[in-house]
């Protein structure tokens, strides 16, 4: 296990953090719908990846408090991007499902962000691109740890 507290490994962690944050900010600016907050887009993305969920499950996955998620879901429902349905086993709960409109918006957002990222990748050399392709699964793993 590398010593990540000092030296070259610490510098690499710092450079990775900085680069990921800057790239993330640039990608966030490639939004399709400016009326949605990054948090609202994130909730829609979670629903797209994980399928239907209760507001409590969404709160855990998005690392927010349940009352905050209740407000976010209400905003998304008012915009026609999610619908609330009765929970099949617990009448006290609701299940959140994204609408077709949300699916189309997410697809357009992915297309726009992928095109932006592809334009950046075109500036890389073959070796850099091969390194980035190899790193993608590792970065995906870190994103979900």
mmCIF file of C-alpha atoms in Angstrom:
data_model
loop_
_atom_site.group_PDB
_atom_site.id
_atom_site.type_symbol
_atom_site.label_atom_id
_atom_site.label_comp_id
_atom_site.label_asym_id
_atom_site.label_seq_id
_atom_site.Cartn_x
_atom_site.Cartn_y
_atom_site.Cartn_z
ATOM 1 C CA UNK A 1 0.000 0.000 0.000
ATOM 2 C CA UNK A 2 1.518 3.373 -0.957
ATOM 3 C CA UNK A 3 2.131 6.028 1.706
ATOM 4 C CA UNK A 4 -0.294 8.756 0.621
ATOM 5 C CA UNK A 5 0.600 11.191 3.408
ATOM 6 C CA UNK A 6 3.765 12.685 1.890
ATOM 7 C CA UNK A 7 6.193 12.618 -0.999
ATOM 8 C CA UNK A 8 5.380 11.729 -4.592
ATOM 9 C CA UNK A 9 2.231 9.804 -3.649
ATOM 10 C CA UNK A 10 0.795 12.773 -1.745
ATOM 11 C CA UNK A 11 1.611 15.039 -4.685
ATOM 12 C CA UNK A 12 -0.150 12.603 -7.047
ATOM 13 C CA UNK A 13 -3.257 12.563 -4.820
ATOM 14 C CA UNK A 14 -3.259 16.366 -4.787
ATOM 15 C CA UNK A 15 -2.869 16.581 -8.580
ATOM 16 C CA UNK A 16 -5.635 13.998 -9.115
ATOM 17 C CA UNK A 17 -8.025 15.865 -6.807
ATOM 18 C CA UNK A 18 -7.341 19.158 -8.507
ATOM 19 C CA UNK A 19 -7.680 17.775 -12.030
ATOM 20 C CA UNK A 20 -10.898 15.866 -11.267
ATOM 21 C CA UNK A 21 -12.469 18.950 -9.681
ATOM 22 C CA UNK A 22 -11.541 21.246 -12.586
ATOM 23 C CA UNK A 23 -12.740 18.752 -15.199
ATOM 24 C CA UNK A 24 -15.961 18.195 -13.255
ATOM 25 C CA UNK A 25 -16.615 21.953 -13.168
ATOM 26 C CA UNK A 26 -16.053 22.206 -16.912
ATOM 27 C CA UNK A 27 -18.414 19.304 -17.570
ATOM 28 C CA UNK A 28 -21.084 20.845 -15.320
ATOM 29 C CA UNK A 29 -21.080 23.906 -17.576
ATOM 30 C CA UNK A 30 -22.165 21.680 -20.487
ATOM 31 C CA UNK A 31 -25.751 21.623 -19.227
ATOM 32 C CA UNK A 32 -28.767 21.111 -21.444
ATOM 33 C CA UNK A 33 -31.334 22.599 -19.072
ATOM 34 C CA UNK A 34 -30.128 25.588 -17.083
ATOM 35 C CA UNK A 35 -33.280 25.532 -14.935
ATOM 36 C CA UNK A 36 -32.119 22.381 -13.109
ATOM 37 C CA UNK A 37 -29.588 22.545 -10.307
ATOM 38 C CA UNK A 38 -26.606 20.173 -10.331
ATOM 39 C CA UNK A 39 -28.262 18.335 -7.425
ATOM 40 C CA UNK A 40 -31.487 17.859 -9.386
ATOM 41 C CA UNK A 41 -29.499 16.539 -12.349
ATOM 42 C CA UNK A 42 -27.621 14.203 -10.024
ATOM 43 C CA UNK A 43 -30.879 12.781 -8.635
ATOM 44 C CA UNK A 44 -32.148 12.165 -12.171
ATOM 45 C CA UNK A 45 -28.854 10.448 -12.995
ATOM 46 C CA UNK A 46 -29.169 8.246 -9.924
ATOM 47 C CA UNK A 47 -32.701 7.254 -10.946
ATOM 48 C CA UNK A 48 -31.429 6.473 -14.452
ATOM 49 C CA UNK A 49 -28.644 4.248 -13.068
ATOM 50 C CA UNK A 50 -30.490 2.585 -10.201
ATOM 51 C CA UNK A 51 -34.126 2.689 -11.246
ATOM 52 C CA UNK A 52 -37.067 3.600 -9.043
ATOM 53 C CA UNK A 53 -36.329 4.461 -5.417
ATOM 54 C CA UNK A 54 -37.945 5.889 -2.340
ATOM 55 C CA UNK A 55 -36.968 9.431 -1.322
ATOM 56 C CA UNK A 56 -35.078 7.925 1.631
ATOM 57 C CA UNK A 57 -33.055 5.659 -0.657
ATOM 58 C CA UNK A 58 -32.293 8.604 -2.924
ATOM 59 C CA UNK A 59 -31.195 10.686 0.078
ATOM 60 C CA UNK A 60 -28.714 7.972 1.085
ATOM 61 C CA UNK A 61 -27.369 7.571 -2.442
ATOM 62 C CA UNK A 62 -27.025 11.338 -2.906
ATOM 63 C CA UNK A 63 -25.631 11.904 0.608
ATOM 64 C CA UNK A 64 -28.270 14.460 1.600
ATOM 65 C CA UNK A 65 -30.748 14.596 4.465
ATOM 66 C CA UNK A 66 -34.206 13.086 3.801
ATOM 67 C CA UNK A 67 -36.051 16.435 4.179
ATOM 68 C CA UNK A 68 -33.759 17.935 1.522
ATOM 69 C CA UNK A 69 -34.481 15.033 -0.821
ATOM 70 C CA UNK A 70 -38.215 15.448 -0.240
ATOM 71 C CA UNK A 71 -37.894 19.068 -1.440
ATOM 72 C CA UNK A 72 -35.772 18.068 -4.453
ATOM 73 C CA UNK A 73 -38.256 15.357 -5.467
ATOM 74 C CA UNK A 74 -41.137 17.841 -5.144
ATOM 75 C CA UNK A 75 -39.313 20.296 -7.437
ATOM 76 C CA UNK A 76 -38.613 17.553 -9.991
ATOM 77 C CA UNK A 77 -42.232 16.406 -9.852
ATOM 78 C CA UNK A 78 -43.462 19.969 -10.415
ATOM 79 C CA UNK A 79 -41.214 20.151 -13.499
ATOM 80 C CA UNK A 80 -42.664 16.896 -14.841
ATOM 81 C CA UNK A 81 -39.371 15.009 -14.534
ATOM 82 C CA UNK A 82 -40.374 12.445 -11.917
ATOM 83 C CA UNK A 83 -43.601 10.936 -10.699
ATOM 84 C CA UNK A 84 -44.465 9.583 -7.281
ATOM 85 C CA UNK A 85 -46.210 6.249 -7.084
ATOM 86 C CA UNK A 86 -47.454 4.251 -4.117
ATOM 87 C CA UNK A 87 -44.879 1.896 -2.620
ATOM 88 C CA UNK A 88 -45.898 -1.693 -3.437
ATOM 89 C CA UNK A 89 -45.311 -2.949 0.131
ATOM 90 C CA UNK A 90 -45.612 0.112 2.391
ATOM 91 C CA UNK A 91 -48.532 2.499 1.924
ATOM 92 C CA UNK A 92 -46.759 5.136 4.040
ATOM 93 C CA UNK A 93 -44.021 5.475 1.418
ATOM 94 C CA UNK A 94 -43.803 6.639 -2.178
ATOM 95 C CA UNK A 95 -41.557 5.456 -4.980
ATOM 96 C CA UNK A 96 -39.902 7.994 -7.278
ATOM 97 C CA UNK A 97 -39.715 7.169 -10.989
ATOM 98 C CA UNK A 98 -38.272 9.367 -13.718
ATOM 99 C CA UNK A 99 -40.486 10.351 -16.626
ATOM 100 C CA UNK A 100 -39.791 9.971 -20.344
ATOM 101 C CA UNK A 101 -39.089 13.701 -20.442
ATOM 102 C CA UNK A 102 -36.333 13.220 -17.836
ATOM 103 C CA UNK A 103 -34.884 10.285 -19.780
ATOM 104 C CA UNK A 104 -34.739 12.384 -22.966
ATOM 105 C CA UNK A 105 -33.141 15.302 -21.131
ATOM 106 C CA UNK A 106 -30.518 13.042 -19.552
ATOM 107 C CA UNK A 107 -29.727 11.472 -22.914
ATOM 108 C CA UNK A 108 -29.244 14.918 -24.479
ATOM 109 C CA UNK A 109 -27.105 15.972 -21.528
ATOM 110 C CA UNK A 110 -24.921 12.862 -21.856
ATOM 111 C CA UNK A 111 -24.565 13.458 -25.584
ATOM 112 C CA UNK A 112 -23.493 17.070 -25.063
ATOM 113 C CA UNK A 113 -21.027 16.248 -22.276
ATOM 114 C CA UNK A 114 -19.600 13.287 -24.182
ATOM 115 C CA UNK A 115 -19.064 15.490 -27.239
ATOM 116 C CA UNK A 116 -17.316 18.100 -25.090
ATOM 117 C CA UNK A 117 -15.089 15.468 -23.491
ATOM 118 C CA UNK A 118 -14.365 13.892 -26.878
ATOM 119 C CA UNK A 119 -13.212 17.281 -28.155
ATOM 120 C CA UNK A 120 -10.749 17.466 -25.244
ATOM 121 C CA UNK A 121 -9.547 13.905 -25.838
ATOM 122 C CA UNK A 122 -8.789 14.726 -29.468
ATOM 123 C CA UNK A 123 -5.947 16.908 -28.159
ATOM 124 C CA UNK A 124 -4.251 13.904 -26.497
ATOM 125 C CA UNK A 125 -1.574 11.716 -27.989
ATOM 126 C CA UNK A 126 -2.149 7.983 -28.480
ATOM 127 C CA UNK A 127 -0.212 7.056 -25.321
ATOM 128 C CA UNK A 128 -2.113 9.615 -23.230
ATOM 129 C CA UNK A 129 -5.433 8.359 -24.594
ATOM 130 C CA UNK A 130 -4.455 4.739 -23.846
ATOM 131 C CA UNK A 131 -3.540 5.745 -20.281
ATOM 132 C CA UNK A 132 -6.826 7.586 -19.835
ATOM 133 C CA UNK A 133 -8.836 4.634 -21.216
ATOM 134 C CA UNK A 134 -7.047 2.322 -18.770
ATOM 135 C CA UNK A 135 -7.692 4.730 -15.877
ATOM 136 C CA UNK A 136 -11.438 5.099 -16.564
ATOM 137 C CA UNK A 137 -12.492 1.922 -14.688
ATOM 138 C CA UNK A 138 -10.333 2.918 -11.711
ATOM 139 C CA UNK A 139 -11.848 6.399 -11.597
ATOM 140 C CA UNK A 140 -15.319 4.816 -11.831
ATOM 141 C CA UNK A 141 -14.447 2.596 -8.869
ATOM 142 C CA UNK A 142 -13.288 5.606 -6.839
ATOM 143 C CA UNK A 143 -16.504 7.440 -7.666
ATOM 144 C CA UNK A 144 -18.560 4.678 -6.051
ATOM 145 C CA UNK A 145 -16.422 3.726 -3.027
#
